[in-house]
Short mmCIF file of C-alpha atoms in Angstrom, two decimals:
data_model
loop_
_atom_site.label_atom_id
_atom_site.label_comp_id
_atom_site.label_asym_id
_atom_site.label_seq_id
_atom_site.Cartn_x
_atom_site.Cartn_y
_atom_site.Cartn_z
CA MET A 295 119.02 -88.50 53.11
CA GLY A 296 117.92 -91.84 55.07
CA LYS A 297 115.21 -91.97 57.51
CA ASP A 298 117.08 -91.43 60.63
CA GLU A 299 120.07 -88.65 59.09
CA PRO A 300 118.83 -85.30 60.23
CA VAL A 301 117.81 -82.89 58.17
CA TRP A 302 121.81 -80.82 58.48
CA GLY A 303 123.83 -84.21 58.09
CA PRO A 304 126.80 -83.84 59.61
CA VAL A 305 125.65 -79.93 59.97
CA HIS A 306 123.22 -80.58 62.27
CA GLN A 307 124.37 -80.01 65.37
CA ASP A 308 126.32 -76.69 64.49
CA ILE A 309 123.51 -75.21 63.16
CA VAL A 310 121.23 -76.53 65.56
CA GLY A 311 123.60 -74.97 68.11
CA LEU A 312 124.19 -71.68 66.20
CA LEU A 313 120.08 -71.43 65.87
CA ALA A 314 119.88 -71.62 69.69
CA ASP A 315 119.61 -67.69 70.67
CA HIS A 316 118.74 -65.13 67.90
CA PRO A 317 120.83 -62.27 67.32
CA ALA A 318 120.83 -58.64 68.84
CA ASP A 319 121.81 -56.69 67.49
CA VAL A 320 123.32 -55.93 63.96
CA PRO A 321 127.50 -56.96 64.51
CA ALA A 322 125.65 -60.81 65.73
CA VAL A 323 123.27 -60.57 62.60
CA VAL A 324 126.51 -60.40 60.49
CA ASP A 325 128.26 -63.03 61.98
CA HIS A 326 125.63 -65.34 62.45
CA LEU A 327 124.70 -65.27 58.80
CA THR A 328 128.71 -65.37 57.96
CA LYS A 329 128.38 -68.84 60.16
CA LEU A 330 125.80 -70.01 58.76
CA GLN A 331 127.54 -69.60 55.71
CA ASP A 332 130.40 -71.59 56.96
CA LEU A 333 128.17 -74.69 57.41
CA LEU A 334 125.72 -74.63 54.24
CA VAL A 335 128.50 -75.34 52.06
CA ARG A 336 129.32 -78.20 53.18
CA LEU A 337 125.95 -79.07 53.36
CA PRO A 338 125.65 -82.85 51.22
CA PRO A 339 124.99 -84.49 49.06
CA LEU A 340 125.53 -80.31 46.51
CA GLU A 341 127.64 -79.39 49.52
CA ARG A 342 128.92 -75.65 47.94
CA SER A 343 126.18 -75.95 45.55
CA CYS A 344 123.58 -76.27 48.06
CA PRO A 345 120.05 -73.87 47.20
CA LEU A 346 119.75 -72.20 50.86
CA ALA A 347 123.45 -71.42 50.53
CA ASP A 348 122.70 -69.15 47.14
CA PHE A 349 120.29 -66.81 49.27
CA ASN A 350 122.25 -67.04 52.42
CA GLU A 351 125.44 -65.65 50.57
CA LEU A 352 122.54 -62.54 48.73
CA TYR A 353 121.28 -61.94 52.94
CA LEU A 354 124.77 -61.96 54.34
CA THR A 355 126.21 -59.16 51.42
CA ILE A 356 123.33 -56.92 51.74
CA THR A 357 123.01 -57.10 55.45
CA THR A 358 127.04 -56.93 55.78
CA SER A 359 126.05 -53.05 53.44
CA VAL A 360 123.22 -52.33 55.75
CA LEU A 361 125.50 -52.45 58.36
CA ASN A 362 128.87 -50.17 56.25
CA GLY A 363 125.51 -47.70 56.24
CA LEU A 364 124.83 -47.82 59.78
CA TYR A 365 129.38 -47.43 61.10
CA ASP A 366 128.55 -44.47 58.41
CA ASP A 367 126.19 -42.82 59.42
CA ARG A 368 123.64 -43.66 56.76
CA PHE A 369 120.20 -43.68 57.83
CA ALA A 370 118.41 -41.45 59.73
CA ASP A 371 117.01 -42.96 62.14
CA PRO A 372 119.40 -45.91 63.15
CA VAL A 373 117.69 -47.05 66.52
CA PHE A 374 114.83 -48.06 63.53
CA LEU A 375 116.82 -49.56 61.48
CA ALA A 376 119.11 -51.74 63.68
CA ARG A 377 115.38 -52.75 64.92
CA LEU A 378 114.54 -53.99 61.79
CA ASP A 379 117.82 -55.20 61.09
CA VAL A 380 117.28 -57.13 63.98
CA GLU A 381 113.71 -58.77 63.97
CA PHE A 382 113.71 -59.56 60.21
CA ALA A 383 117.01 -62.03 60.75
CA ALA A 384 114.85 -63.29 63.56
CA ARG A 385 112.17 -64.19 61.11
CA TYR A 386 114.37 -65.94 58.60
CA PHE A 387 116.55 -67.56 61.83
CA ASP A 388 112.79 -68.90 63.38
CA ALA A 389 111.70 -70.88 60.51
CA LEU A 390 115.26 -72.38 59.74
CA ARG A 391 114.83 -74.01 63.63
CA TYR A 392 111.11 -74.74 62.09
CA TRP A 393 112.47 -76.73 59.27
CA THR A 394 115.20 -78.17 61.44
CA GLU A 395 112.65 -79.64 64.73
CA ALA A 396 110.13 -80.74 61.22
CA SER A 397 107.78 -77.97 62.80
CA PRO A 398 104.28 -77.46 61.12
CA ALA A 399 104.79 -74.05 62.03
CA THR A 400 107.70 -73.50 59.37
CA PRO A 401 106.35 -70.94 56.71
CA ARG A 402 104.90 -72.79 53.31
CA ALA A 403 107.60 -69.93 51.98
CA TRP A 404 110.17 -70.96 53.10
CA SER A 405 108.87 -74.55 52.95
CA CYS A 406 109.85 -74.65 48.71
CA LEU A 407 113.56 -73.35 49.52
CA PHE A 408 114.53 -75.46 52.36
CA ARG A 409 112.89 -78.79 50.46
CA ARG A 410 115.84 -78.50 48.55
CA MET A 411 118.34 -78.91 49.99
CA ARG A 412 119.75 -82.19 49.55
CA GLY A 413 118.07 -82.50 45.99
CA PRO A 414 116.94 -82.06 42.69
CA ASP A 415 119.40 -79.85 42.20
CA ALA A 416 118.60 -75.71 41.76
CA ARG A 417 120.59 -73.88 39.83
CA PRO A 418 121.70 -70.66 42.26
CA LEU A 419 119.70 -67.04 40.63
CA PRO A 420 116.42 -68.87 41.18
CA SER A 421 117.56 -70.09 44.40
CA ALA A 422 118.02 -66.66 46.22
CA ALA A 423 116.21 -65.19 44.52
CA ALA A 424 112.83 -67.60 45.84
CA GLY A 425 114.75 -66.81 49.53
CA VAL A 426 113.99 -63.56 48.58
CA ASN A 427 111.08 -63.58 47.95
CA ALA A 428 109.98 -65.59 51.71
CA HIS A 429 111.69 -63.19 53.30
CA ILE A 430 111.25 -60.25 51.95
CA ASN A 431 106.73 -60.51 50.64
CA PHE A 432 106.51 -63.68 53.87
CA ASP A 433 108.87 -62.30 56.63
CA LEU A 434 109.71 -58.01 55.88
CA PRO A 435 105.87 -56.50 57.65
CA PHE A 436 105.17 -58.85 60.07
CA ALA A 437 109.30 -57.56 60.87
CA LEU A 438 108.10 -54.30 60.43
CA VAL A 439 105.26 -54.72 62.73
CA THR A 440 107.16 -56.00 65.49
CA THR A 441 109.47 -53.15 65.53
CA PHE A 442 107.44 -50.31 65.01
CA ASP A 443 105.62 -52.16 67.90
CA SER A 444 107.89 -51.98 70.08
CA LEU A 445 109.37 -48.67 69.42
CA GLU A 446 105.72 -47.94 70.30
CA SER A 447 106.31 -45.63 66.58
CA GLU A 448 103.89 -46.89 62.87
CA PRO A 449 104.46 -47.81 58.94
CA VAL A 450 104.22 -43.22 57.96
CA ASP A 451 104.96 -42.61 54.85
CA GLY A 452 106.79 -39.89 55.00
CA THR A 453 108.71 -39.94 58.25
CA ASP A 454 112.93 -40.73 58.24
CA GLN A 455 111.86 -44.77 59.53
CA HIS A 456 110.26 -44.58 56.60
CA HIS A 457 113.39 -42.87 54.10
CA ASP A 458 115.94 -45.19 55.60
CA TYR A 459 113.47 -48.07 54.55
CA LEU A 460 113.44 -46.90 51.42
CA GLU A 461 117.24 -45.86 51.26
CA ILE A 462 117.26 -50.35 51.29
CA ASN A 463 116.28 -50.22 48.11
CA GLN A 464 119.40 -48.04 46.86
CA ILE A 465 121.81 -50.80 49.27
CA PHE A 466 119.92 -53.66 46.32
CA ALA A 467 120.70 -51.51 43.81
CA GLU A 468 124.32 -51.03 44.43
CA ARG A 469 125.21 -54.65 45.25
CA ILE A 470 122.63 -56.59 42.09
CA PRO A 471 124.57 -55.86 39.02
CA GLU A 472 127.52 -57.91 41.08
CA LEU A 473 125.50 -59.96 43.26
CA ARG A 474 123.53 -61.69 40.20
CA ARG A 475 126.63 -62.01 38.29
CA GLY A 476 127.85 -64.00 40.22
CA TYR A 477 124.68 -66.66 40.15
CA LEU A 478 125.40 -66.92 36.67
CA ASP A 479 126.88 -69.16 33.46
CA ASN A 480 129.46 -68.92 31.27
CA TRP A 481 126.26 -68.34 28.55
CA GLN A 482 124.11 -66.57 30.58
CA LEU A 483 127.27 -63.90 31.48
CA MET A 484 127.13 -63.85 27.27
CA ILE A 485 123.60 -63.04 27.39
CA ASP A 486 123.97 -60.60 30.42
CA MET A 487 126.73 -58.64 28.40
CA LEU A 488 123.99 -57.67 25.20
CA ASN A 489 121.45 -57.09 26.75
CA GLY A 490 124.29 -54.83 29.09
CA ASP A 491 122.69 -52.65 32.13
CA ILE A 492 119.09 -54.27 31.47
CA ASP A 493 118.58 -56.54 33.30
CA ASP A 494 120.15 -54.72 36.78
CA TRP A 495 117.58 -52.60 35.75
CA TYR A 496 114.70 -55.16 35.95
CA GLN A 497 115.44 -56.96 38.86
CA GLY A 498 116.41 -54.04 41.46
CA GLU A 499 112.75 -52.09 39.96
CA LEU A 500 111.12 -55.80 41.37
CA VAL A 501 113.15 -55.32 44.38
CA GLU A 502 111.67 -51.77 44.88
CA TYR A 503 108.50 -52.53 44.18
CA THR A 504 108.05 -55.98 45.90
CA ARG A 505 109.20 -54.08 49.26
CA ASN A 506 106.45 -50.81 48.86
CA VAL A 507 104.41 -53.82 48.42
CA ALA A 508 106.08 -55.63 51.65
CA TRP A 509 105.40 -52.37 53.10
CA ARG A 510 101.85 -51.62 52.76
CA ASN A 511 101.14 -54.84 54.69
CA ALA A 512 102.70 -53.72 57.11
CA GLN A 513 100.58 -51.25 57.80
CA LYS A 514 97.45 -53.25 57.12
CA ILE A 515 98.22 -56.24 59.39
CA TRP A 516 99.19 -52.91 61.75
CA ARG A 517 95.46 -51.97 61.57
CA CYS A 518 94.66 -55.11 62.65
CA ARG A 519 97.11 -55.61 64.93
CA HIS A 520 95.09 -55.72 68.36
CA ASP A 521 92.23 -58.57 66.29
CA PRO A 522 94.72 -62.48 66.61
CA GLU A 523 92.07 -63.75 63.71
CA ALA A 524 92.13 -60.48 60.89
CA ARG A 525 95.98 -61.14 62.09
CA GLU A 526 96.07 -64.73 61.34
CA CYS A 527 93.95 -64.12 58.18
CA GLU A 528 96.74 -61.97 57.05
CA ARG A 529 99.13 -64.40 57.93
CA GLU A 530 98.07 -67.40 55.77
CA ARG A 531 97.16 -65.28 52.69
CA LEU A 532 100.68 -63.79 53.02
CA ASP A 533 102.14 -67.37 52.87
CA ASP A 534 100.01 -69.19 50.29
CA ASN A 535 100.81 -66.16 48.17
CA ALA A 536 104.88 -66.82 49.19
CA ALA A 537 104.52 -69.92 49.15
CA ALA A 538 103.33 -69.68 45.19
CA LEU A 539 104.97 -67.58 44.59
CA GLY A 540 108.56 -69.58 45.51
CA ARG A 541 107.25 -73.30 43.86
CA LEU A 542 107.06 -70.70 40.29
CA LEU A 543 110.68 -69.18 40.47
CA LEU A 544 112.38 -73.11 41.61
CA SER A 545 110.69 -74.57 38.71
CA PRO A 546 111.78 -75.44 35.40
CA LEU A 547 109.30 -72.17 33.80
CA GLY A 548 110.97 -69.91 36.89
CA ALA A 549 114.57 -70.80 36.06
CA PHE A 550 113.98 -70.09 32.16
CA LEU A 551 112.47 -66.27 33.06
CA GLN A 552 115.53 -65.49 35.22
#
């Protein structure tokens, strides 16, 4: 990338325009993610193998499943689930906008993946995993707090809202097999066939564990939400932890382990 070349190369202005406002509902989130995917796969030099596109495709698939769940009355508190989906997406789009503006406000959790968009090439599965790590381990706790605050509720175990939150784990479990295999090379697919359902089970358990940790972190942030210093300490802690894990996932060791 040349010194004065825009962050997003030939699609820079299109992405700037897309990120100019936040989607207001879940159908709009799906629309934003779809348009972003169409732009990311045109980003040189990697184009269709763009690391961010690997994550965005996964995120689009899961969000589309959430939208279908809302249409099918799958959730006990659809107002909560829809608001959480919007708040969650807003943090992803904000991270992209900060990176576009070369802002120091770009979360470190996301920067490690964004830096790979112009190479060196990163394998699809580690790229998608690094995006999931940043979005769940860093973005999700704060999206939960913002959602509960706006609805004048709070993160309490065993409520309808907690049940709906856990239902997303089931959506991941339903979609993980096809998603994960879409990121594998031919030789990896051969190993995957030999492993049977073990890898799918492991990935599902990992997502469930990570989202449970995010819920606990949201409860912790909720208790200190009126204390700016304590909240900032939590933000720094979660950003540092997610960034460290993201770098590992994108490293040769991380790629090998996946």
